PDB file of C-alpha atoms (C1' of nucleotides) in Angstrom:
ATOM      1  CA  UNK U   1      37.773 -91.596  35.204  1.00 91.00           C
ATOM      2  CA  UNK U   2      35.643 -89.415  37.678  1.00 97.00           C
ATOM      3  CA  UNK U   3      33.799 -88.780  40.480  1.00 98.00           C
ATOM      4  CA  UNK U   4      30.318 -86.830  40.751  1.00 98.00           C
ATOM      5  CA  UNK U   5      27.690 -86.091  42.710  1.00 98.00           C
ATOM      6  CA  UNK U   6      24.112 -85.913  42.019  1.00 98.00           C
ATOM      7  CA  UNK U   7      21.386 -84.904  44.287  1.00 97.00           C
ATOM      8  CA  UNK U   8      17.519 -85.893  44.028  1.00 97.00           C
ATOM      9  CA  UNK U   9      14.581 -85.192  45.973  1.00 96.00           C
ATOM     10  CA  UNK U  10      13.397 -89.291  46.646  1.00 96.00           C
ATOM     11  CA  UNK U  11      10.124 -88.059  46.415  1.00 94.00           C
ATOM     12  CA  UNK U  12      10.648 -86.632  42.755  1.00 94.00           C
ATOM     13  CA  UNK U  13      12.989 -89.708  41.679  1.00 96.00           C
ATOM     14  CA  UNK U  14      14.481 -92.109  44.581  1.00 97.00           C
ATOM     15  CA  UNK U  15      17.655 -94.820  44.263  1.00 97.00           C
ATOM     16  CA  UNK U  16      14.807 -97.553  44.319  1.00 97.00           C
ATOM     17  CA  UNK U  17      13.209 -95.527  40.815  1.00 97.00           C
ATOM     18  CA  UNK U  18      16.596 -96.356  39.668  1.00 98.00           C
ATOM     19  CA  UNK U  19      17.245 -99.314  40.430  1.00 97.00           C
ATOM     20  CA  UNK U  20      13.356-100.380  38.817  1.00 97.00           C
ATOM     21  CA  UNK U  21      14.801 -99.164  35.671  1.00 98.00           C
ATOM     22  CA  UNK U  22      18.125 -99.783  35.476  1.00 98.00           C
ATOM     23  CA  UNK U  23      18.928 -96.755  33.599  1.00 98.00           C
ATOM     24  CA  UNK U  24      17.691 -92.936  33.549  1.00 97.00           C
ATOM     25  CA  UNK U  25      17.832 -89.853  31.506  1.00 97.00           C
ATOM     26  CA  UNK U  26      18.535 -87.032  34.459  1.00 97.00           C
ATOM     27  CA  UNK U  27      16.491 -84.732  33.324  1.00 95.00           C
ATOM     28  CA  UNK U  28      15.409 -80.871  34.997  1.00 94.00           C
ATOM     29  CA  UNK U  29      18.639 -79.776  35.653  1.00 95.00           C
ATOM     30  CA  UNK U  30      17.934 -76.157  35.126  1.00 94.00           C
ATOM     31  CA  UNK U  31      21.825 -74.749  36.554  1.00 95.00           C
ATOM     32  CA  UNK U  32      24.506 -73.366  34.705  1.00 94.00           C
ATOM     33  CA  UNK U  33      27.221 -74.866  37.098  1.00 94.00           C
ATOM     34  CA  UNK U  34      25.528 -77.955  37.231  1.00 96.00           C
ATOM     35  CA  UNK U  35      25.208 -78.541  33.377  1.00 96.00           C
ATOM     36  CA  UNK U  36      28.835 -77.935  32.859  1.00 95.00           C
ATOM     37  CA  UNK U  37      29.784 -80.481  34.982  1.00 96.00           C
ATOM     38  CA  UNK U  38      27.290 -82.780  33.235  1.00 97.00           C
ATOM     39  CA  UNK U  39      29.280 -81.703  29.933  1.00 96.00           C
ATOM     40  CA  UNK U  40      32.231 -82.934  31.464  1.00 96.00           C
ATOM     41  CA  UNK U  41      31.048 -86.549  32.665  1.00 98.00           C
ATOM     42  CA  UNK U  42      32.127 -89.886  30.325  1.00 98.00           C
ATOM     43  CA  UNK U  43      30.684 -92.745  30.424  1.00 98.00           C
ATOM     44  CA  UNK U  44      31.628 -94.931  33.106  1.00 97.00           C
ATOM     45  CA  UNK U  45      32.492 -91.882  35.832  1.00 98.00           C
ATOM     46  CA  UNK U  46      31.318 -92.834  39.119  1.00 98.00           C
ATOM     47  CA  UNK U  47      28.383 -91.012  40.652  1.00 98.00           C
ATOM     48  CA  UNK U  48      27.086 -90.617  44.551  1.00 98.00           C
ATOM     49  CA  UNK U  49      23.307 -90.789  44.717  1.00 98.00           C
ATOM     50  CA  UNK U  50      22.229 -88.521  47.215  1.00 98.00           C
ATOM     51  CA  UNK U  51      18.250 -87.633  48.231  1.00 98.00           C
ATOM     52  CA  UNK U  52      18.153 -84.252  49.382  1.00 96.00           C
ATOM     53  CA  UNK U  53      15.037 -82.513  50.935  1.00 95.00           C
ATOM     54  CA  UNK U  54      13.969 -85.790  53.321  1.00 95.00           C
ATOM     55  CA  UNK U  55      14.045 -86.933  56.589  1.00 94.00           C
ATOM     56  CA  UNK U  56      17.861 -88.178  56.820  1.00 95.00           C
ATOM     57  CA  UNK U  57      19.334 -86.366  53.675  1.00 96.00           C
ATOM     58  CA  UNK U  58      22.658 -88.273  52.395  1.00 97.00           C
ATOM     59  CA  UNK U  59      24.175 -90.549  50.057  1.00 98.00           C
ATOM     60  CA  UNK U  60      22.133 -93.596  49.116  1.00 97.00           C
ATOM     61  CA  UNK U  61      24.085 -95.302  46.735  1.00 97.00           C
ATOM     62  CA  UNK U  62      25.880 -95.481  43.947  1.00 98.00           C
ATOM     63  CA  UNK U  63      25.701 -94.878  39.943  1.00 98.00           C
ATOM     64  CA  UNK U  64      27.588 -94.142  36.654  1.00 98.00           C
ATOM     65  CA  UNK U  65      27.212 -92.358  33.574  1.00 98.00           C
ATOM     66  CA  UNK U  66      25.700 -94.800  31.360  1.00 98.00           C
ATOM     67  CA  UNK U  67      25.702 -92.347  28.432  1.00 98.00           C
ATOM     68  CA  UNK U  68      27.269 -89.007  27.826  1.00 97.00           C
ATOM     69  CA  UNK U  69      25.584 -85.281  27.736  1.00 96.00           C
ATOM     70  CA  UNK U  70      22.837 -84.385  24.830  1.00 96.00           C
ATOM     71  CA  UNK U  71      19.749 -81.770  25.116  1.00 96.00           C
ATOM     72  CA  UNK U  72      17.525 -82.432  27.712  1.00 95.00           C
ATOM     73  CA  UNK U  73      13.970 -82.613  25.682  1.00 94.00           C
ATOM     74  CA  UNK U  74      12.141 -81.646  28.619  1.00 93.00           C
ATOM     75  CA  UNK U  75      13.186 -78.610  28.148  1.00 93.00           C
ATOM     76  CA  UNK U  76      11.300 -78.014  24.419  1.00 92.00           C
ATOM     77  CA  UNK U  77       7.990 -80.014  26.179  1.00 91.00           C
ATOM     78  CA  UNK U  78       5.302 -77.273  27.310  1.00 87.00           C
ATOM     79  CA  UNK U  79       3.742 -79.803  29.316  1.00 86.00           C
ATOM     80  CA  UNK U  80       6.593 -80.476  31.007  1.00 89.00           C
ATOM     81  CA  UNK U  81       7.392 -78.840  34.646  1.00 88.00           C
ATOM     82  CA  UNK U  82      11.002 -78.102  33.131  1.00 91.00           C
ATOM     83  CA  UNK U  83      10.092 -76.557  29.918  1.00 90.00           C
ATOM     84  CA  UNK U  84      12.062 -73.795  29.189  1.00 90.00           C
ATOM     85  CA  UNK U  85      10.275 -71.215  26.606  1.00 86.00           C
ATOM     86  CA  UNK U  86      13.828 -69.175  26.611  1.00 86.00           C
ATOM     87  CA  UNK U  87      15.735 -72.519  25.226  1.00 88.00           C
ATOM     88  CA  UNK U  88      16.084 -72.488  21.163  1.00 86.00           C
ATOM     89  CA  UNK U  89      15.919 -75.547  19.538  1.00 86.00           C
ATOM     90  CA  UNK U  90      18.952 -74.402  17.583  1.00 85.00           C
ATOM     91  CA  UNK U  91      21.369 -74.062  20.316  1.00 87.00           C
ATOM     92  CA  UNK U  92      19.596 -75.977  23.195  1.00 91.00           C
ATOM     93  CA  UNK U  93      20.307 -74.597  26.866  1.00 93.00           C
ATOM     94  CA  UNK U  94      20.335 -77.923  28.858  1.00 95.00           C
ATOM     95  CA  UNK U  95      21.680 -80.815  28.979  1.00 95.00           C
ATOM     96  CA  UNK U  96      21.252 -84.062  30.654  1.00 96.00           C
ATOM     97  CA  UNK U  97      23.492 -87.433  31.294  1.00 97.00           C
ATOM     98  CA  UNK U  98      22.068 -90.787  31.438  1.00 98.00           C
ATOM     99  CA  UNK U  99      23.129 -92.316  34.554  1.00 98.00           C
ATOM    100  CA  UNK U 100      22.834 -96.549  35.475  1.00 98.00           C
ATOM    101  CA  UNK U 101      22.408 -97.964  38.802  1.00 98.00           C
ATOM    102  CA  UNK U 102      25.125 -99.504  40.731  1.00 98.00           C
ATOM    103  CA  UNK U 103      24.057-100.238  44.053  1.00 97.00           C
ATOM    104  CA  UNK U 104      21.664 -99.215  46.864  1.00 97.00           C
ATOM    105  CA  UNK U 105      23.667 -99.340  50.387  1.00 96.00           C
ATOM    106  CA  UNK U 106      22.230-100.873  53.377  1.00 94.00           C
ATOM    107  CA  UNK U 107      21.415 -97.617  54.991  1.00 94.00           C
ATOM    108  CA  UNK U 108      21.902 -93.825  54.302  1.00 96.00           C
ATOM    109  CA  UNK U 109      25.219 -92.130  54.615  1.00 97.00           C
ATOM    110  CA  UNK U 110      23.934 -89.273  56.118  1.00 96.00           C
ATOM    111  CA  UNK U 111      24.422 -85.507  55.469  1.00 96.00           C
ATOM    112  CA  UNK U 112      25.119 -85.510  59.285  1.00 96.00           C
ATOM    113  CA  UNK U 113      27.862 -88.072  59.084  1.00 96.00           C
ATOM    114  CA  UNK U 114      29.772 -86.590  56.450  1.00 96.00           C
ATOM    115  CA  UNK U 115      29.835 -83.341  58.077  1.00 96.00           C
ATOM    116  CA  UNK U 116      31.451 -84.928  61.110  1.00 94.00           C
ATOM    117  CA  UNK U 117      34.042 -86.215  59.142  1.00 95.00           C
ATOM    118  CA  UNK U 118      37.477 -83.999  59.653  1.00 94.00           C
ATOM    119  CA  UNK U 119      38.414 -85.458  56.010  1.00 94.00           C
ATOM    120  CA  UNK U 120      35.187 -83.854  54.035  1.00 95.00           C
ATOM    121  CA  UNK U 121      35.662 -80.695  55.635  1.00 93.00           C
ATOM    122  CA  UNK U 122      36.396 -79.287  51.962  1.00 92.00           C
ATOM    123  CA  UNK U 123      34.063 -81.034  50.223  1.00 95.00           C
ATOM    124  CA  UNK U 124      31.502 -79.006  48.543  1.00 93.00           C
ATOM    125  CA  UNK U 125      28.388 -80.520  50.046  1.00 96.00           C
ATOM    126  CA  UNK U 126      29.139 -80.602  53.417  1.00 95.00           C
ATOM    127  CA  UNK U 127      29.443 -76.546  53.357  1.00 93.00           C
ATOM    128  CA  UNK U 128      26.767 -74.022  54.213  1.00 88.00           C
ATOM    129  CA  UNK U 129      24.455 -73.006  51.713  1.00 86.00           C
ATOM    130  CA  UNK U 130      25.687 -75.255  49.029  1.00 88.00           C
ATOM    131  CA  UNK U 131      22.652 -75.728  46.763  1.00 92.00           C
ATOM    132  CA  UNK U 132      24.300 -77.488  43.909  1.00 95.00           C
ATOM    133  CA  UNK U 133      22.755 -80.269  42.268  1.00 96.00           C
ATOM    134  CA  UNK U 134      25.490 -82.423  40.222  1.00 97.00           C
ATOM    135  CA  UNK U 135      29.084 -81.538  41.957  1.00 96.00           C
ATOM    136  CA  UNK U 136      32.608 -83.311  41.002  1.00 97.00           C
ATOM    137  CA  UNK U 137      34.285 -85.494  43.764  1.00 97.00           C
ATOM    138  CA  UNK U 138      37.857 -85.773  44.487  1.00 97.00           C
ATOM    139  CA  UNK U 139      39.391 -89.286  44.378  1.00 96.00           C
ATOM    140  CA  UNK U 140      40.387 -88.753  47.826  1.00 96.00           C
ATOM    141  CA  UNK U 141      36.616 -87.866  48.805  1.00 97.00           C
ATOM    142  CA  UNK U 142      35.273 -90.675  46.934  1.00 97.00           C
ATOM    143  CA  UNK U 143      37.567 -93.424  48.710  1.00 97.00           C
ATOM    144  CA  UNK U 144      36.828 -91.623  51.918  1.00 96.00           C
ATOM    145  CA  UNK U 145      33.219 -91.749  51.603  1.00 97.00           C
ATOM    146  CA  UNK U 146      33.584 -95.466  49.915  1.00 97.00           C
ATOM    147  CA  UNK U 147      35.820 -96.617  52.909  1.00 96.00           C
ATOM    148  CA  UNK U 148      32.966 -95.513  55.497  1.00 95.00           C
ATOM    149  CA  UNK U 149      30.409 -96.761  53.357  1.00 95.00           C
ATOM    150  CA  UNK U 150      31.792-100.070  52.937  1.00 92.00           C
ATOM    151  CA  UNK U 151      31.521-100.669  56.617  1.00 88.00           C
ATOM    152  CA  UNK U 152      27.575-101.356  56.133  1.00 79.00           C
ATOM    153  CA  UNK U 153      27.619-101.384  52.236  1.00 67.00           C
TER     154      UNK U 153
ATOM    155  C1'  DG F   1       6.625 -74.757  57.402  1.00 50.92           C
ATOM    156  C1'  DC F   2      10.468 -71.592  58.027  1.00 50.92           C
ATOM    157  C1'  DC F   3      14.158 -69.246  56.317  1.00 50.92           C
ATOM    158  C1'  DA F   4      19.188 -68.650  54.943  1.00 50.92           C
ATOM    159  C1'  DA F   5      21.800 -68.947  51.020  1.00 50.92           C
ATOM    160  C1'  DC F   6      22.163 -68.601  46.504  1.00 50.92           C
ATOM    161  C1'  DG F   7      21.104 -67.952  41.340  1.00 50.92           C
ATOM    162  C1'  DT F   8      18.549 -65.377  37.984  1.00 50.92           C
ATOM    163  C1'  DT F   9      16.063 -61.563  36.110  1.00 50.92           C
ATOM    164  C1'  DG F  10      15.362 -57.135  34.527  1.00 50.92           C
ATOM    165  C1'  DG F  11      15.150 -52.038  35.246  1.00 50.92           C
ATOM    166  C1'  DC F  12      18.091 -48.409  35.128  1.00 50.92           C
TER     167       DC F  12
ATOM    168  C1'  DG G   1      27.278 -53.482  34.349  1.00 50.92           C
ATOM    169  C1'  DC G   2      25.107 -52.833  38.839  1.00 50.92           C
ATOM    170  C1'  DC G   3      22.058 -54.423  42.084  1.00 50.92           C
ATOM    171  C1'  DA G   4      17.308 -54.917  44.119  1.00 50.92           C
ATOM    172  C1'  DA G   5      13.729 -58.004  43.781  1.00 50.92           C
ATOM    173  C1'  DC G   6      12.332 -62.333  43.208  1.00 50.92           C
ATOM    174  C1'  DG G   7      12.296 -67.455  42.937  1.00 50.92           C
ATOM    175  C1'  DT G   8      14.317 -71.791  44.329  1.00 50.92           C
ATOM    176  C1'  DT G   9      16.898 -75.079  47.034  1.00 50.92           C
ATOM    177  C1'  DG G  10      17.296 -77.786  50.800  1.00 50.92           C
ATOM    178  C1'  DG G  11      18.489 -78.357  55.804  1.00 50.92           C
ATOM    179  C1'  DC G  12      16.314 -78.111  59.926  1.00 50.92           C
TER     180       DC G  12
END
DNA sequence: GCCAACGTTGGC
DNA sequence: GCCAACGTTGGC
């Protein structure tokens, strides 16, 4: 069993998209770091929702990995925004997960909150210029973060 | 909207 | 294989 992290822009696709339909393919990943951890997720892994690029960026909720990695079609779809010309159909470039809603939290653990936390201070996404999209959490991290969240979860 | 940080591309 | 140029991410 793990812990992940995957980011979203709400505006794109929010924790109430997810929770409308239960279950998601996570498309547009277009990062080599990011699809290898995606390779690595099994179903059931814990995953922090987190909406990046708002107002009060943080963690929103959580998720798991309802099924494992598999080509992203997207990426063969011209008319998609993430089609990838440079991907052969042979040996496809990207990947995706499908992930399945857990829960929404009462309010947003924010980006702000976790960096004052002494405990996170060596967790990927509270450090500078950390653009990842899909990052692995430590158990320790995860019952940090769970332990604060649970105090308005 | 700005811009720092970072990843990717492509010429050499 | 280096690295400058470019594009993207994402906080602010």
């Amino acid at each position: 069993m793990a812990y992940w992290l995957m980011k979203s822009e709400p505006d794109a696709f929010s924790i109430d998209d997810l929770e409308k339909v239960d279950v998601e393919p996570w498309d547009g990943v277009r990062n080599y770091q990011a699809r290898n951890f995606m390779r690595q997720m099994q179903v059931g892994d814990h995953i922090f929702f987190y909406h990046s690029n708002t107002k009060v960026p943080g963690i929103v909720g959580v998720m798991t990995v309802a099924k494992a990695a598999y080509p992203d079609p997207t990426q063969f779809n011209p008319e998609s925004k993430y089609y990838d010309p440079k991907s052969d159909p042979d040996k496809p470039r990207w990947d995706l997960v499908e992930v399945k809603f857990g829960k929404k939290w009462q309010q947003v653990l924010s980006l702000q909150t976790l960096k004052n936390m002494p405990e996170l201070a060596n967790f990927k996404l509270v450090q500078k210029g950390n653009r990842l999209s899909v990052m692995p959490v430590s158990e320790q991290h995860w019952q940090t973060i769970m332990q604060v969240a649970s105090e308005f979860a």
